[in-house]
Amino acid sequence: MERASAGFRKELVSRLLHLHFRDDRTKVSGDALQLMAELLRIFVVEAAVRGVRQAQAEDMALVDVDQLEKVLPQLLLDF
Amino acid sequence: MEEEQEAEEQERFSSQQRLKAAVHYTVGCLCQEVAADKEMQFSKQTIAAISEITFRQCENFARDLELFARHAKRSTINTEDVKLLARRSNSLLKYITEKNEELAQLNQERKVKKKKKPEDGNQTCREPAEAEGGEAES
C-alpha cells in the first residue's frame, strides 16, 4: 500500500549517520536504515504536532518558534 | 599544506550544507502535511528550527547506534540497535517495534515473490530495488 506521506530517503539517512561515526568500519544494515528513516520521520512529525498543540492552546493562528521552544524539552526527553 | 587543509575543510563544510538542505526539504514536506492535517500554519523559522534540531539529533543517534553495535561486538548497526535507541518513550518503542516487524514481514514476502517470479525490474512504490533485508551498507 502506497503511503501518501513524505519521509527521509534511505540514502540521506545513511549519509547523516555516517557523518558522525567515529569508526570507519561502522556500517548500517538496510533494515536499520529504513527503521531510522521512520524514527526520524516520527521525530519531525512529533515536533510539528506538539508545536501545533501548543499553538492551539495559546490560541495562535501560527506555530512560531516560541511555541516550538516550549515543546522542545519534552520532545528531546522522549527521544 | 595549509591550502589543502582549507580546501578539505571547505569541501566538508559544503557537503554538510548539502545534507542540511536535504534535511530541511524533507522537514518542510512533513510540516506541510501536518499543517494540512491540523489546519495550522508553521512559520519559516519554525521549520528551520525543527530542521536544525533534527540534524543535530542525528549526531546523538549516530554515536549511540555505533556504540550499541560495538557493545554487541558488531561493526554493522542493525535493527536491534535502532530499537534500543527508541527506548525512552514507551509508545515510541512500541511503534518502532511494530514497524520493524512490518519490515521483516515485507522482506519475507519479497523473498518469496522473488523465488516465484524470475523476472523484470517491476518495482512497486517506495524504494527502488535497494538493499534486501540484512544487506550491509557502507
JSON list of N, CA, C and O in Angstrom, two decimals, chain A residues 52 56 61, chain B residues 33-41:
[
{"chain": "A", "resi": 52, "resn": "VAL", "atom": "N", "xyz": [1.91, 22.38, 17.10]},
{"chain": "A", "resi": 52, "resn": "VAL", "atom": "CA", "xyz": [0.53, 22.75, 16.77]},
{"chain": "A", "resi": 52, "resn": "VAL", "atom": "C", "xyz": [-0.32, 22.79, 18.03]},
{"chain": "A", "resi": 52, "resn": "VAL", "atom": "O", "xyz": [-1.07, 23.73, 18.27]},
{"chain": "A", "resi": 56, "resn": "GLN", "atom": "N", "xyz": [-2.31, 25.91, 19.49]},
{"chain": "A", "resi": 56, "resn": "GLN", "atom": "CA", "xyz": [-3.76, 25.87, 19.71]},
{"chain": "A", "resi": 56, "resn": "GLN", "atom": "C", "xyz": [-4.09, 26.25, 21.14]},
{"chain": "A", "resi": 56, "resn": "GLN", "atom": "O", "xyz": [-5.03, 27.01, 21.41]},
{"chain": "A", "resi": 61, "resn": "ALA", "atom": "N", "xyz": [-2.65, 31.54, 15.58]},
{"chain": "A", "resi": 61, "resn": "ALA", "atom": "CA", "xyz": [-3.03, 31.10, 14.24]},
{"chain": "A", "resi": 61, "resn": "ALA", "atom": "C", "xyz": [-1.85, 30.44, 13.54]},
{"chain": "A", "resi": 61, "resn": "ALA", "atom": "O", "xyz": [-1.98, 29.91, 12.43]},
{"chain": "B", "resi": 33, "resn": "GLU", "atom": "N", "xyz": [2.52, 18.53, 5.50]},
{"chain": "B", "resi": 33, "resn": "GLU", "atom": "CA", "xyz": [1.49, 17.52, 5.70]},
{"chain": "B", "resi": 33, "resn": "GLU", "atom": "C", "xyz": [0.76, 17.73, 7.02]},
{"chain": "B", "resi": 33, "resn": "GLU", "atom": "O", "xyz": [-0.46, 17.65, 7.09]},
{"chain": "B", "resi": 34, "resn": "VAL", "atom": "N", "xyz": [1.54, 18.00, 8.06]},
{"chain": "B", "resi": 34, "resn": "VAL", "atom": "CA", "xyz": [0.93, 18.23, 9.38]},
{"chain": "B", "resi": 34, "resn": "VAL", "atom": "C", "xyz": [0.06, 19.48, 9.33]},
{"chain": "B", "resi": 34, "resn": "VAL", "atom": "O", "xyz": [-1.06, 19.50, 9.86]},
{"chain": "B", "resi": 35, "resn": "ALA", "atom": "N", "xyz": [0.57, 20.51, 8.68]},
{"chain": "B", "resi": 35, "resn": "ALA", "atom": "CA", "xyz": [-0.17, 21.77, 8.58]},
{"chain": "B", "resi": 35, "resn": "ALA", "atom": "C", "xyz": [-1.51, 21.56, 7.91]},
{"chain": "B", "resi": 35, "resn": "ALA", "atom": "O", "xyz": [-2.54, 22.07, 8.35]},
{"chain": "B", "resi": 36, "resn": "ALA", "atom": "N", "xyz": [-1.50, 20.77, 6.82]},
{"chain": "B", "resi": 36, "resn": "ALA", "atom": "CA", "xyz": [-2.74, 20.50, 6.11]},
{"chain": "B", "resi": 36, "resn": "ALA", "atom": "C", "xyz": [-3.69, 19.70, 6.99]},
{"chain": "B", "resi": 36, "resn": "ALA", "atom": "O", "xyz": [-4.88, 19.98, 7.06]},
{"chain": "B", "resi": 37, "resn": "ASP", "atom": "N", "xyz": [-3.13, 18.72, 7.68]},
{"chain": "B", "resi": 37, "resn": "ASP", "atom": "CA", "xyz": [-3.96, 17.85, 8.51]},
{"chain": "B", "resi": 37, "resn": "ASP", "atom": "C", "xyz": [-4.57, 18.59, 9.69]},
{"chain": "B", "resi": 37, "resn": "ASP", "atom": "O", "xyz": [-5.73, 18.39, 10.02]},
{"chain": "B", "resi": 38, "resn": "LYS", "atom": "N", "xyz": [-3.78, 19.44, 10.33]},
{"chain": "B", "resi": 38, "resn": "LYS", "atom": "CA", "xyz": [-4.26, 20.13, 11.54]},
{"chain": "B", "resi": 38, "resn": "LYS", "atom": "C", "xyz": [-4.80, 21.51, 11.26]},
{"chain": "B", "resi": 38, "resn": "LYS", "atom": "O", "xyz": [-5.23, 22.21, 12.17]},
{"chain": "B", "resi": 39, "resn": "GLU", "atom": "N", "xyz": [-4.70, 21.92, 10.00]},
{"chain": "B", "resi": 39, "resn": "GLU", "atom": "CA", "xyz": [-5.18, 23.26, 9.61]},
{"chain": "B", "resi": 39, "resn": "GLU", "atom": "C", "xyz": [-4.51, 24.34, 10.45]},
{"chain": "B", "resi": 39, "resn": "GLU", "atom": "O", "xyz": [-5.18, 25.20, 11.04]},
{"chain": "B", "resi": 40, "resn": "MET", "atom": "N", "xyz": [-3.20, 24.27, 10.50]},
{"chain": "B", "resi": 40, "resn": "MET", "atom": "CA", "xyz": [-2.44, 25.28, 11.25]},
{"chain": "B", "resi": 40, "resn": "MET", "atom": "C", "xyz": [-1.14, 25.51, 10.51]},
{"chain": "B", "resi": 40, "resn": "MET", "atom": "O", "xyz": [-0.50, 24.57, 10.06]},
{"chain": "B", "resi": 41, "resn": "GLN", "atom": "N", "xyz": [-0.72, 26.75, 10.40]},
{"chain": "B", "resi": 41, "resn": "GLN", "atom": "CA", "xyz": [0.49, 27.05, 9.64]},
{"chain": "B", "resi": 41, "resn": "GLN", "atom": "C", "xyz": [1.74, 27.04, 10.51]},
{"chain": "B", "resi": 41, "resn": "GLN", "atom": "O", "xyz": [1.66, 27.22, 11.72]}
]
